[in-house]
Coordinates of C-alpha atoms and ligand atoms in Angstrom, one line a residue:
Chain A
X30 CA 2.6 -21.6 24.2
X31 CA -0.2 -23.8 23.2
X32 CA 0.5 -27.7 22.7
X33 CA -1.7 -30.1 21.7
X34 CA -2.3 -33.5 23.1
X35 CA -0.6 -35.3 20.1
X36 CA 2.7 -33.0 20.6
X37 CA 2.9 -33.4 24.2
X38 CA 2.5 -36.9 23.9
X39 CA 5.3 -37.3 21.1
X40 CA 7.6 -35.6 23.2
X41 CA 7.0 -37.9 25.8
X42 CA 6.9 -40.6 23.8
X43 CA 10.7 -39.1 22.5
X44 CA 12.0 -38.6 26.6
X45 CA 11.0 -42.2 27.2
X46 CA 12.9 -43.8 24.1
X47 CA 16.0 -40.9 25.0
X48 CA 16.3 -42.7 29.1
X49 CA 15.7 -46.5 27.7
X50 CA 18.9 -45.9 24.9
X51 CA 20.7 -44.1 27.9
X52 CA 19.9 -46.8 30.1
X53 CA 21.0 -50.2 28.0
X54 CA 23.1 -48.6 24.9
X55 CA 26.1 -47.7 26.8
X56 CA 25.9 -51.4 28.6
X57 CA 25.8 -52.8 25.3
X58 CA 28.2 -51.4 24.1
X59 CA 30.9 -51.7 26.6
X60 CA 31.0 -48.6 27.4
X61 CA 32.4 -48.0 31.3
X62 CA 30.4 -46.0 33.7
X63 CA 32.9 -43.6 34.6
X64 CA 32.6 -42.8 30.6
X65 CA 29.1 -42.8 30.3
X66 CA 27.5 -43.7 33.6
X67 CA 23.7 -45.2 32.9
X68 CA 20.6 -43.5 34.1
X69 CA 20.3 -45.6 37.2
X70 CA 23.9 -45.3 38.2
X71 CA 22.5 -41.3 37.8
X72 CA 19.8 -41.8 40.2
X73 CA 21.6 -44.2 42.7
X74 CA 24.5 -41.4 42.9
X75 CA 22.0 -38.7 43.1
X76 CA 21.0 -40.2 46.1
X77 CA 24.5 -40.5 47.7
X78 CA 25.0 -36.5 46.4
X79 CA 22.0 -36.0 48.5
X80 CA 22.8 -37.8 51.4
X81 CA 26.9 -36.7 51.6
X82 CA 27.2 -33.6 48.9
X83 CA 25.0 -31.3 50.3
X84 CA 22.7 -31.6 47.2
X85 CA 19.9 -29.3 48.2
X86 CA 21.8 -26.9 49.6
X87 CA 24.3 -26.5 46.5
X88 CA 21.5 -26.6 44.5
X89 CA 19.8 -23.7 45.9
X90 CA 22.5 -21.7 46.2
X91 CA 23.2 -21.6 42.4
X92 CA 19.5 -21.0 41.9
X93 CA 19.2 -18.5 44.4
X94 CA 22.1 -16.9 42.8
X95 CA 20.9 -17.3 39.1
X96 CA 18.1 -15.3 39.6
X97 CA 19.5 -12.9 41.8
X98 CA 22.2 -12.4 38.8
X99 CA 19.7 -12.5 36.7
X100 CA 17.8 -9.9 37.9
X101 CA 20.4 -7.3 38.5
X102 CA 21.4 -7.5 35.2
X103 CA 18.8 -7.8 33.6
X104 CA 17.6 -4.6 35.7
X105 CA 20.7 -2.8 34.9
X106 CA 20.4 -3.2 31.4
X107 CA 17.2 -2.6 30.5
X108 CA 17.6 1.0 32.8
X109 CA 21.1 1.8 30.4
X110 CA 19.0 0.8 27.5
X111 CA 16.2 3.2 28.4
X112 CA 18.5 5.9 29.2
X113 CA 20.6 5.5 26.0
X114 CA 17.2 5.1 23.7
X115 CA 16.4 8.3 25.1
X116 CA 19.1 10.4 24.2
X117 CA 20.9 10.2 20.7
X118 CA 23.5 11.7 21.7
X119 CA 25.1 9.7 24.1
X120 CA 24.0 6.0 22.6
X121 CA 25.9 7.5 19.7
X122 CA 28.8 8.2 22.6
X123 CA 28.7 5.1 24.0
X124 CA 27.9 2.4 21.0
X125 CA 31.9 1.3 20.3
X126 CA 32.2 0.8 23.8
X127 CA 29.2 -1.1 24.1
X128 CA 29.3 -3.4 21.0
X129 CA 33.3 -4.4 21.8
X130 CA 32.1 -5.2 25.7
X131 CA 29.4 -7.4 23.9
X132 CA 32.0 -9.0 22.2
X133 CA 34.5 -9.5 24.6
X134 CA 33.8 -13.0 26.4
X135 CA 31.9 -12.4 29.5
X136 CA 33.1 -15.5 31.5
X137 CA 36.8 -14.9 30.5
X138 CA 36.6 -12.3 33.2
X139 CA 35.5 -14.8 36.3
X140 CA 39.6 -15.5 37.0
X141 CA 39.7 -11.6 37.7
X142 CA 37.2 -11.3 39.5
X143 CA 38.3 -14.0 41.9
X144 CA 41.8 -12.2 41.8
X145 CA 40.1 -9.1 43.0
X146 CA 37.1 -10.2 45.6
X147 CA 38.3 -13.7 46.6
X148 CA 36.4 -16.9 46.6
X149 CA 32.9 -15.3 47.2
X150 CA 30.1 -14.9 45.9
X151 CA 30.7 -12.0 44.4
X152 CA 32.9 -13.1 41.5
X153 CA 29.9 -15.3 40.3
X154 CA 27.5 -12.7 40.7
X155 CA 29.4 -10.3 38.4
X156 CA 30.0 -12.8 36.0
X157 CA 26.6 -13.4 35.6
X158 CA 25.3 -9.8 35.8
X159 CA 27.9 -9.2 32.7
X160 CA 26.9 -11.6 31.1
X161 CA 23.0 -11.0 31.6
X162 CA 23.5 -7.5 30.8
X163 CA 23.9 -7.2 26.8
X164 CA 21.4 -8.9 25.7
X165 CA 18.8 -7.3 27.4
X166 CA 20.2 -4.0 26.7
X167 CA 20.9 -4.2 23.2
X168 CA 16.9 -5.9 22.5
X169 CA 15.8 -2.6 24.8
X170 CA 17.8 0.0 23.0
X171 CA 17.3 -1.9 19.3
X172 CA 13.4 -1.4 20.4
X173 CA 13.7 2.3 21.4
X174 CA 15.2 3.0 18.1
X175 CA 12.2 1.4 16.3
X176 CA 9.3 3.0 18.3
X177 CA 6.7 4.2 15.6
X178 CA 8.0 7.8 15.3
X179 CA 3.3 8.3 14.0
X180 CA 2.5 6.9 17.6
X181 CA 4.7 9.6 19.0
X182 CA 3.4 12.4 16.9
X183 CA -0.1 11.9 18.1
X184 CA 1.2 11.9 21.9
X185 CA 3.0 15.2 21.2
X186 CA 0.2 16.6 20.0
X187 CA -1.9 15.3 23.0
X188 CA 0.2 17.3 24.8
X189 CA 2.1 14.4 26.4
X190 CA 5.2 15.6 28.6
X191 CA 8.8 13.7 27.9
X192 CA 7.7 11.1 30.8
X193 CA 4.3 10.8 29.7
X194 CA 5.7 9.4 26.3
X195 CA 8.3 7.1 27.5
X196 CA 5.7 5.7 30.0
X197 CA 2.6 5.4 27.7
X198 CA 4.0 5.1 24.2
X199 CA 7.4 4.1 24.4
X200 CA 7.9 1.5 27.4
X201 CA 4.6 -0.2 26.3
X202 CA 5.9 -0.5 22.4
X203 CA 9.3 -2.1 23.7
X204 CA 8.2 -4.5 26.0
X205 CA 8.3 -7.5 23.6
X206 CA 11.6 -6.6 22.6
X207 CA 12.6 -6.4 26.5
X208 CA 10.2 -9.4 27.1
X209 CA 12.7 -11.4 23.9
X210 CA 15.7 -10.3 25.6
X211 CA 14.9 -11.6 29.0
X212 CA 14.3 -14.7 27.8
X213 CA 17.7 -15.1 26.2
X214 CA 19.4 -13.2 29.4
X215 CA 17.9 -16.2 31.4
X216 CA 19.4 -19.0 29.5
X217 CA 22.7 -16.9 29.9
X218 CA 22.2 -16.3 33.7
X219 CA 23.0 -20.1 34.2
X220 CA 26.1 -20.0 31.7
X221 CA 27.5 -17.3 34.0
X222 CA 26.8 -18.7 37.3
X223 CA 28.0 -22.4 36.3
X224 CA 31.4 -20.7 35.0
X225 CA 31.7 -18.7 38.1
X226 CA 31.5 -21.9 40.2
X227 CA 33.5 -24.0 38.3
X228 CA 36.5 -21.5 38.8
X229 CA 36.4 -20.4 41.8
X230 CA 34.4 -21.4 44.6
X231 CA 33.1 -24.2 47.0
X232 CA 29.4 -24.2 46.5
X233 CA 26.7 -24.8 43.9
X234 CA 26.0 -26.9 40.7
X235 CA 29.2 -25.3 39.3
X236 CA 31.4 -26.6 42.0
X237 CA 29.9 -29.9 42.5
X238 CA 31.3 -30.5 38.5
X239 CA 34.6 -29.5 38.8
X240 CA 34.5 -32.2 42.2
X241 CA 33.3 -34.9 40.3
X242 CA 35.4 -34.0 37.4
X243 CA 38.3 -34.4 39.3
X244 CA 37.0 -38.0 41.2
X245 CA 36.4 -39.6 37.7
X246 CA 32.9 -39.3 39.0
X247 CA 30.8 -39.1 35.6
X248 CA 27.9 -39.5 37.0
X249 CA 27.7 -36.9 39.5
X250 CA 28.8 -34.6 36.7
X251 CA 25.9 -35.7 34.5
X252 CA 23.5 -35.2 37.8
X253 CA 24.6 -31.6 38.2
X254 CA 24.8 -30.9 34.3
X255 CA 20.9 -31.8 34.4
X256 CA 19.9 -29.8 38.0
X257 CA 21.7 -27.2 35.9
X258 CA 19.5 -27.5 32.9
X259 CA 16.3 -27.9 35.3
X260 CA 17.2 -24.3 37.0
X261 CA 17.7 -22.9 33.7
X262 CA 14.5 -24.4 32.3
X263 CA 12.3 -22.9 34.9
X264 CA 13.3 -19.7 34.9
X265 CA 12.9 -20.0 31.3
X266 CA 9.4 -21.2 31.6
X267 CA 8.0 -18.5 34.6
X268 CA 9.2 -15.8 31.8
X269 CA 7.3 -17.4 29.5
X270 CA 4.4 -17.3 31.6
X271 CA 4.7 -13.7 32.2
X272 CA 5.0 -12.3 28.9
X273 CA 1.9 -14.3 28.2
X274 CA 0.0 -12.8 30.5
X275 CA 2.2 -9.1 29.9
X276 CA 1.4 -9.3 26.3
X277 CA -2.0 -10.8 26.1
X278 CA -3.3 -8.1 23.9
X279 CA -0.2 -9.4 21.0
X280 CA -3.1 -11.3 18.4
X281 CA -2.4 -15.1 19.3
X282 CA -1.3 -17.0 15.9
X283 CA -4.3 -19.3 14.9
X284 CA -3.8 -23.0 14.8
Chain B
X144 CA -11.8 31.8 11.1
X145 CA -11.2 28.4 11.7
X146 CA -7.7 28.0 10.1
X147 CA -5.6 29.9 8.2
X148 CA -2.2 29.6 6.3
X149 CA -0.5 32.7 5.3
X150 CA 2.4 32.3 2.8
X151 CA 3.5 29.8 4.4
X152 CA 7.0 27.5 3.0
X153 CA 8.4 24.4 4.6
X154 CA 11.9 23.6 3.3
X155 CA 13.2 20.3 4.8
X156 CA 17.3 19.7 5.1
X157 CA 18.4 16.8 3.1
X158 CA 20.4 14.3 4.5
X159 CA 23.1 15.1 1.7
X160 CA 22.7 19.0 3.3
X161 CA 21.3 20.7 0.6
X162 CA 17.6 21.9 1.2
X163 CA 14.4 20.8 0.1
X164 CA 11.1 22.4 0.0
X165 CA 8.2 20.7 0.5
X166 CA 5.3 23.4 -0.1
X167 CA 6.1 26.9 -1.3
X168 CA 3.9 30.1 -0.5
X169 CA 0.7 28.0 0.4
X170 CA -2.2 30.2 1.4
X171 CA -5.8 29.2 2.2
X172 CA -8.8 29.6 4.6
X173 CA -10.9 27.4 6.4
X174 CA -14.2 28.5 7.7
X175 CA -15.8 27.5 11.3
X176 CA -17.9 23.7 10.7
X177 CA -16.2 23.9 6.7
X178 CA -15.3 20.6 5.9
X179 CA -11.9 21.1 3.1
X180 CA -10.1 18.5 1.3
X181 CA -6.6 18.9 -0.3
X182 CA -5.7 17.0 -2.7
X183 CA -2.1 17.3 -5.2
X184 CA 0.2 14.4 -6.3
X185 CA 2.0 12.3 -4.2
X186 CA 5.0 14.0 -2.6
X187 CA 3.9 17.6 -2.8
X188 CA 3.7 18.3 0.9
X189 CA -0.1 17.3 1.7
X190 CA 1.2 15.3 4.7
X191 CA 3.7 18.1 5.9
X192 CA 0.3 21.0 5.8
X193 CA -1.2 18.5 8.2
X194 CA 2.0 18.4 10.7
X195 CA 2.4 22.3 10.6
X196 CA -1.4 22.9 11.5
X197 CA -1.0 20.1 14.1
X198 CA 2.5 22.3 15.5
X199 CA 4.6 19.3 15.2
X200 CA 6.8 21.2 13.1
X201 CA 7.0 25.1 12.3
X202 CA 6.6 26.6 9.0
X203 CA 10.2 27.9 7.7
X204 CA 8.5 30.7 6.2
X205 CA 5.0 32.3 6.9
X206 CA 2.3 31.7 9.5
X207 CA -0.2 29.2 10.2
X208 CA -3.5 30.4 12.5
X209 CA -5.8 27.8 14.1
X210 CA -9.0 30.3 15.4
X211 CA -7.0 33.2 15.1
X212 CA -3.9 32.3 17.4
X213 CA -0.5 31.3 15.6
X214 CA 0.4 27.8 15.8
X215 CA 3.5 27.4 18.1
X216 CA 3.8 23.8 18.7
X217 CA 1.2 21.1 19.5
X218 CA -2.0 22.6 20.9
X219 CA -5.4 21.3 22.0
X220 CA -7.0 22.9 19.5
X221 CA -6.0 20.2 17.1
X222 CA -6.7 16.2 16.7
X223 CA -5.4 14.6 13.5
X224 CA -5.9 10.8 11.9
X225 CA -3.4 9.2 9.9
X226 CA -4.3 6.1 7.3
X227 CA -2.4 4.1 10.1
X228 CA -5.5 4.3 13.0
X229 CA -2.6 4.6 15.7
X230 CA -4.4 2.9 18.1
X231 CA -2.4 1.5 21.1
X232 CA -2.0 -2.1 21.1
X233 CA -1.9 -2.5 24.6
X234 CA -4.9 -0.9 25.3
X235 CA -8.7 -1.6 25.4
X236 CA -10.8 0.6 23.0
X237 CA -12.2 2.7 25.7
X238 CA -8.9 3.4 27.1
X239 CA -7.4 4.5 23.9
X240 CA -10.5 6.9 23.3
X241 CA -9.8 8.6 26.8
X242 CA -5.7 8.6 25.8
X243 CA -6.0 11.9 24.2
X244 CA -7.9 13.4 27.9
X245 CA -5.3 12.3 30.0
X246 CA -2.8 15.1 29.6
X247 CA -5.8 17.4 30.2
X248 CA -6.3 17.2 33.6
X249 CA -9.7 15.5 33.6
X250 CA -10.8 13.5 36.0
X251 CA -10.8 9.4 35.6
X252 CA -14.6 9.2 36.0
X253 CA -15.5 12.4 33.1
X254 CA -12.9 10.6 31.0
X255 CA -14.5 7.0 31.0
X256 CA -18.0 9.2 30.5
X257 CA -16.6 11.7 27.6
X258 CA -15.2 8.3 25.9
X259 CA -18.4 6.2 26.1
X260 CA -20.5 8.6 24.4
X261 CA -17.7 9.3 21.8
X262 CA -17.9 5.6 21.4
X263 CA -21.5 5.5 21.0
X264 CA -21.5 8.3 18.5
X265 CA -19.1 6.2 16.5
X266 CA -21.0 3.1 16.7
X267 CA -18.5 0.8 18.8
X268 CA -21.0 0.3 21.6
X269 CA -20.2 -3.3 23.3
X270 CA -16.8 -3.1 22.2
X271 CA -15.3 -1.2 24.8
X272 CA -13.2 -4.1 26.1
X273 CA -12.0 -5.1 23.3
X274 CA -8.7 -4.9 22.2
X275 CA -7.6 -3.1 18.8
X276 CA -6.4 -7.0 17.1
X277 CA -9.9 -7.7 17.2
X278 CA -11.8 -4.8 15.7
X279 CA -11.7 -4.9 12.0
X280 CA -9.8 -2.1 9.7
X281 CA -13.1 0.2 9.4
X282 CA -14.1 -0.5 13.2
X283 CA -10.3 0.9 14.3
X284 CA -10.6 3.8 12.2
X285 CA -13.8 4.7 14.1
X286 CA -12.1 3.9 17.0
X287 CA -9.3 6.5 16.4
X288 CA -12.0 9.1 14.8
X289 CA -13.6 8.7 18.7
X290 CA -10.8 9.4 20.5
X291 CA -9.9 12.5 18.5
X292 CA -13.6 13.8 18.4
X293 CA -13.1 12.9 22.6
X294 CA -10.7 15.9 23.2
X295 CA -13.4 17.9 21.3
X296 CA -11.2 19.9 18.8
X297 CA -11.9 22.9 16.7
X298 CA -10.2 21.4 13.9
X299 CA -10.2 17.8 12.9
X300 CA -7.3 16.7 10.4
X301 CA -6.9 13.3 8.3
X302 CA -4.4 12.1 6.0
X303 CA -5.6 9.5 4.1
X304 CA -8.1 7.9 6.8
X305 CA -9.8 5.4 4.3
X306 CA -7.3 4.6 1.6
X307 CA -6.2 1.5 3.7
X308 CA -10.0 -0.2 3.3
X309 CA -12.0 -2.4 0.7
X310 CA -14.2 0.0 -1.3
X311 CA -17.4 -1.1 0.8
X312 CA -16.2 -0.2 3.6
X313 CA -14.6 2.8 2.5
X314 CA -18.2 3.8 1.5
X315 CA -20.1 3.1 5.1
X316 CA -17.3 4.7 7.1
X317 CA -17.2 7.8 4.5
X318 CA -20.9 8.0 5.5
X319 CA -20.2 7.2 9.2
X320 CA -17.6 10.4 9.7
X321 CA -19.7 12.6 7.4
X322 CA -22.4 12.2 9.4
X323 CA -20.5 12.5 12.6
X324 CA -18.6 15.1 12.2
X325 CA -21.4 17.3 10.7
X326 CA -23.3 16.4 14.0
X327 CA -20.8 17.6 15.5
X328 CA -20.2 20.8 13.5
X329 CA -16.4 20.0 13.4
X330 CA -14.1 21.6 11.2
X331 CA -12.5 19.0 8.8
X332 CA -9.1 19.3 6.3
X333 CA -9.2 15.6 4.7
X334 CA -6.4 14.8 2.7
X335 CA -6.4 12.7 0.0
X336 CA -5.4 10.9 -2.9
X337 CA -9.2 9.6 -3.9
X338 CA -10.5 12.1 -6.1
X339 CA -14.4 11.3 -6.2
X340 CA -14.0 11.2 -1.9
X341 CA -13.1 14.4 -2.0
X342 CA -16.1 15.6 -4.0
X343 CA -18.5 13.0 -1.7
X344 CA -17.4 14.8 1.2
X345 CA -16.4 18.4 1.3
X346 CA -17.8 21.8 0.8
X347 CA -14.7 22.9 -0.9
X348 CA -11.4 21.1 -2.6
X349 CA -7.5 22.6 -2.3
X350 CA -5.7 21.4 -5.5
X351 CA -2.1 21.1 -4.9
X352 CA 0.9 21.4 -7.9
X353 CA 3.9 19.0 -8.1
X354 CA 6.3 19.9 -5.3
X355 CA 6.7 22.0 -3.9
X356 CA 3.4 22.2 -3.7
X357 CA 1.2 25.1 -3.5
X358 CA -2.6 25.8 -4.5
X359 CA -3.3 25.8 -7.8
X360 CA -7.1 25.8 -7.8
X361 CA -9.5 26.0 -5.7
X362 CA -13.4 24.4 -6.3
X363 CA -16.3 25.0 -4.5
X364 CA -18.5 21.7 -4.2
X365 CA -22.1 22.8 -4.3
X366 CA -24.2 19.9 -3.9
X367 CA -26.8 18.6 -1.4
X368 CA -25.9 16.3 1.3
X369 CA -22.4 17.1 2.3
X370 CA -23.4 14.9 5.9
X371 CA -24.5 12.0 3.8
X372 CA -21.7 10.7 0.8
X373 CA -23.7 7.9 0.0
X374 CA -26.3 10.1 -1.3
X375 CA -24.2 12.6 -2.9
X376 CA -22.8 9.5 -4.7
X377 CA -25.7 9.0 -7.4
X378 CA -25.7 12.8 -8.4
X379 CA -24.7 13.3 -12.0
X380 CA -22.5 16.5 -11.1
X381 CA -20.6 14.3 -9.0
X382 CA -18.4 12.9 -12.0
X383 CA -18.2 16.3 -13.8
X384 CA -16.4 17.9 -10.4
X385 CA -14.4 14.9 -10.5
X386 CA -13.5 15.2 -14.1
X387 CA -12.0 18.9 -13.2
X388 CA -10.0 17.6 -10.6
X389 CA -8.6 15.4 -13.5
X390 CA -8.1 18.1 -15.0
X391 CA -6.2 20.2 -12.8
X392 CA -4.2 17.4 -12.0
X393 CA -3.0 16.9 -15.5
X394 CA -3.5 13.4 -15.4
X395 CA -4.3 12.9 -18.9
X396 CA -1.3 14.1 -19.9
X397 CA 0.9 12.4 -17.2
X398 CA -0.7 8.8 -18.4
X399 CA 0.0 9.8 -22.0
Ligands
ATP121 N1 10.5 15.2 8.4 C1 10.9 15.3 7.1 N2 12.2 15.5 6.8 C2 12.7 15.6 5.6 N3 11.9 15.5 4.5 C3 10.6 15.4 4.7 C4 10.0 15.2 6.0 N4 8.7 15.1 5.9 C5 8.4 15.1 4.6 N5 9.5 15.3 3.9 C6 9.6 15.4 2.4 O1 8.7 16.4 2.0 C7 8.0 16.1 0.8 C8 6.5 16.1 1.0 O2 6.2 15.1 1.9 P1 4.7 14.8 2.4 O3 4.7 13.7 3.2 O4 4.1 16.1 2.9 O5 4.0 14.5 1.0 P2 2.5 14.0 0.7 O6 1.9 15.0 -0.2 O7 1.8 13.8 1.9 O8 2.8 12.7 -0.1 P3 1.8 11.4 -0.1 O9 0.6 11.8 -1.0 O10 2.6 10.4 -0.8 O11 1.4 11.0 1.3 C9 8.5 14.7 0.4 O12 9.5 14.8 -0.6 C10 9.1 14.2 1.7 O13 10.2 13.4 1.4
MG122 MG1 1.1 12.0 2.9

């Protein structure tokens, strides 16, 4: 994404004003801290989460297993989707199935999955693959659907084998729909693993909430909420970077 | 013989299941290095001639013949053009010219060569790295006509390769594929919808009926400069083979 000058500095300019009214509103107000804690109590318990909380190390760990979540199901999906876009019959099969499992809630299943594999990571990890999983294979399959049936006709009658289409025609026409849903499957990828931890477990972001939670201890809530939002953000942002540079032949909108 | 189509009926299934046809009994010749237009009103199966001669789809009835063999499916004889220019997005120009050798078993370095001269016959020099969203509408279509005239094919087919461009441009690239593919002493079926384009640029014209189409008429364009359109242009006979196609057409009375 291109930004100007004037809009980076506005948003700035709107982060500053945001951290002064969290700063000296609440105070004013009479609001307590254990309500709304201020953005230095933030930082001064950050510290204390970093010296006694294990604050790196929880933090990695839900990255680490953000994008490793991530990219399973975002892997699995975008194989089913292939698989189903290429045969008619059995995403005709399969499509109930599929939309009622996209409807179900993902992260109602986390309390099973602790019930059956114990307080590991592997409830988490499932969570988040589940949850990762739809949208990627639903942009994927939506795209196969769409693929100009005229691009096809020409590589059929260049002689193109079954393979030679889905490589050349079709997996290059879908990738900004795969591209789209990867970018929504990564905003999801920290949903899942943050619900995952809340429930059951002893590590991570997720964990580190439902401790504070239960101390009264808003701040370290808020600290976790935001090293949440950070993870989330970044993976966001190297996506972004890739589909610019996997789809730098999409014409660029003029400014 | 270049192409031929013997009897040959296309009846499509409906989606409500009762059957449609699209052309009925259509038979016609195409010599070697002939250059034939068809032209009928919309809907009467130009479109569906093409995809039969190109063996996307089978004839239900009949037989179509590209240089004598029967046409079972798609075959290397045959490179078509659609109004759409089809190019890959994704691609550079000179790698969506070679697309067509790939499947051909020719080696990387006679691709890239086979595709530059295509490229320079089709005036695209010092574009080859270019991507297709920056070539204009007439520069793609030459870009497409290069990558079908790459896998060197007896026939050449379009469907309506100009209607999408301004009338100026429509004129120079007219001009640009006459010229080229008389050069190259290709065999051409145009289709289309633009009566006096047809007369520019063939030797002979296919009239089609209403669906389901089949020939109704068949004129013989004989005039000079069948490589240059632009010259052809200021003849006087130009409007009076036009005025037949009208004719044939019945559009007279369908405006009445
Ligand atoms: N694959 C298909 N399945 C079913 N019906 C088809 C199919 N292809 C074409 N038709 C039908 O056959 C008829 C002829 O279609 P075709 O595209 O050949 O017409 P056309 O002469 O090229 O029309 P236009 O001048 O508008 O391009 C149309 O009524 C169309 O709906
Ligand atoms: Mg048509």
């Amino acid at each position: 994404m291109v930004r100007s000058r004037s809009t980076t500095l506005a948003s700035l300019g709107l982060l500053a004003l945001v951290l002064l009214a969290w700063q000296y509103l609440p105070p004013a107000l009479d609001v307590p801290k254990y309500i709304i804690p201020t953005l230095t109590d933030c930082l001064v318990e950050m510290k204390r989460m970093w010296l006694y909380e294990k604050l790196m190390s929880n933090t990695l760990s839900t990255a680490l297993y953000t994008v490793l979540g991530f990219a399973v199901g975002s892997l699995l999906g975008a194989i089913l989707g292939y698989l189903l876009g290429m045969s008619v019959f059995w995403e005709k099969v399969l499509s109930p199935y599929i939309l009622a499992l996209q409807i179900a809630p993902k992260v109602a299943f986390a309390p099973l999955f602790i019930m059956w594999f114990g307080y590991n990571a592997m409830p988490k990890m499932l969570v988040t693959v589940l949850i990762v999983f739809f949208p990627v294979l639903v942009n994927v399959l939506q795209a196969m659907r769409t693929v100009d049936r005229d691009l096809i006709n020409l590589a059929r009658a260049y002689n193109l084998s079954r393979l030679g289409i889905f490589w050349k025609i079709e997996m290059p026409s879908t990738l900004p729909n795969l591209m789209a849903g990867l970018r929504i499957a990564s905003t999801l990828a920290v949903i899942g693993i943050t619900v995952g931890e809340l429930i059951g477990g002893n590590t991570g972001l997720g964990y580190l909430i439902s401790y504070g939670g239960g101390q009264a201890n808003a701040a370290m809530v808020f600290n976790a909420i935001i090293l949440l939002t950070v993870i989330g953000f970044l993976l966001y942002t190297v996506l972004q970077h890739i589909e610019e540079r996997v789809l730098h032949y999409l014409p660029k909108a003029q400014h | 013989m270049a192409l031929e189509f013997r009897s040959v009926t296309k009846t499509f299934a409906t989606t409500s299941g009762g059957e449609m046809t699209a052309v009925s009994d259509v038979s016609f010749r195409v010599d070697k290095g002939e250059f034939v237009s068809v032209v009928g009103p919309s809907g009467c199966g130009k479109s569906t001639i093409l995809s039969m001669t190109a063996g996307l789809y089978q004839p239900t009835r009949g037989e179509v013949l590209v240089s004598e063999q029967p046409v079972n499916g798609p075959n290397a004889h045959v490179g078509f053009m659609l109004q759409k220019d089809l190019l890959l997005p994704w691609r550079s120009i000179i790698s969506n010219i070679e697309f067509g050798l790939e499947s051909r078993g020719v080696s990387k370095a006679d691709r890239r060569a086979r595709a530059m001269q295509e490229l320079k016959a089709c005036h695209l020099a010092g574009f080859e790295n270019h991507y297709p969203y920056q070539l204009s509408g007439g520069m793609r279509q030459r870009a497409a006509l290069a990558r079908t005239l790459a896998i060197d094919p007896e026939i050449i087919l379009l469907d309506e390769p100009f209607s999408a461009l301004d009338a100026q441009t429509k004129l120079l690239l007219q001009n640009a594929f006459a010229k080229t593919i008389s050069e190259a002493g290709k065999t051409t079926l145009l289709i289309t919808h633009d009566l006096a384009e047809a007369v520019l640029m063939s030797d002979r014209i296919l009239v089609l009926s209403e669906r389901p189409g089949t020939v109704i008429a068949e004129i013989k364009v004989d005039l000079p400069h069948r490589d240059e359109p632009i010259k052809r242009r200021i003849l006087p006979e130009v409007s009076e083979y036009a005025a037949q196609l009208f004719k044939y057409l019945k559009l007279e009375e369908k405006a009445a």
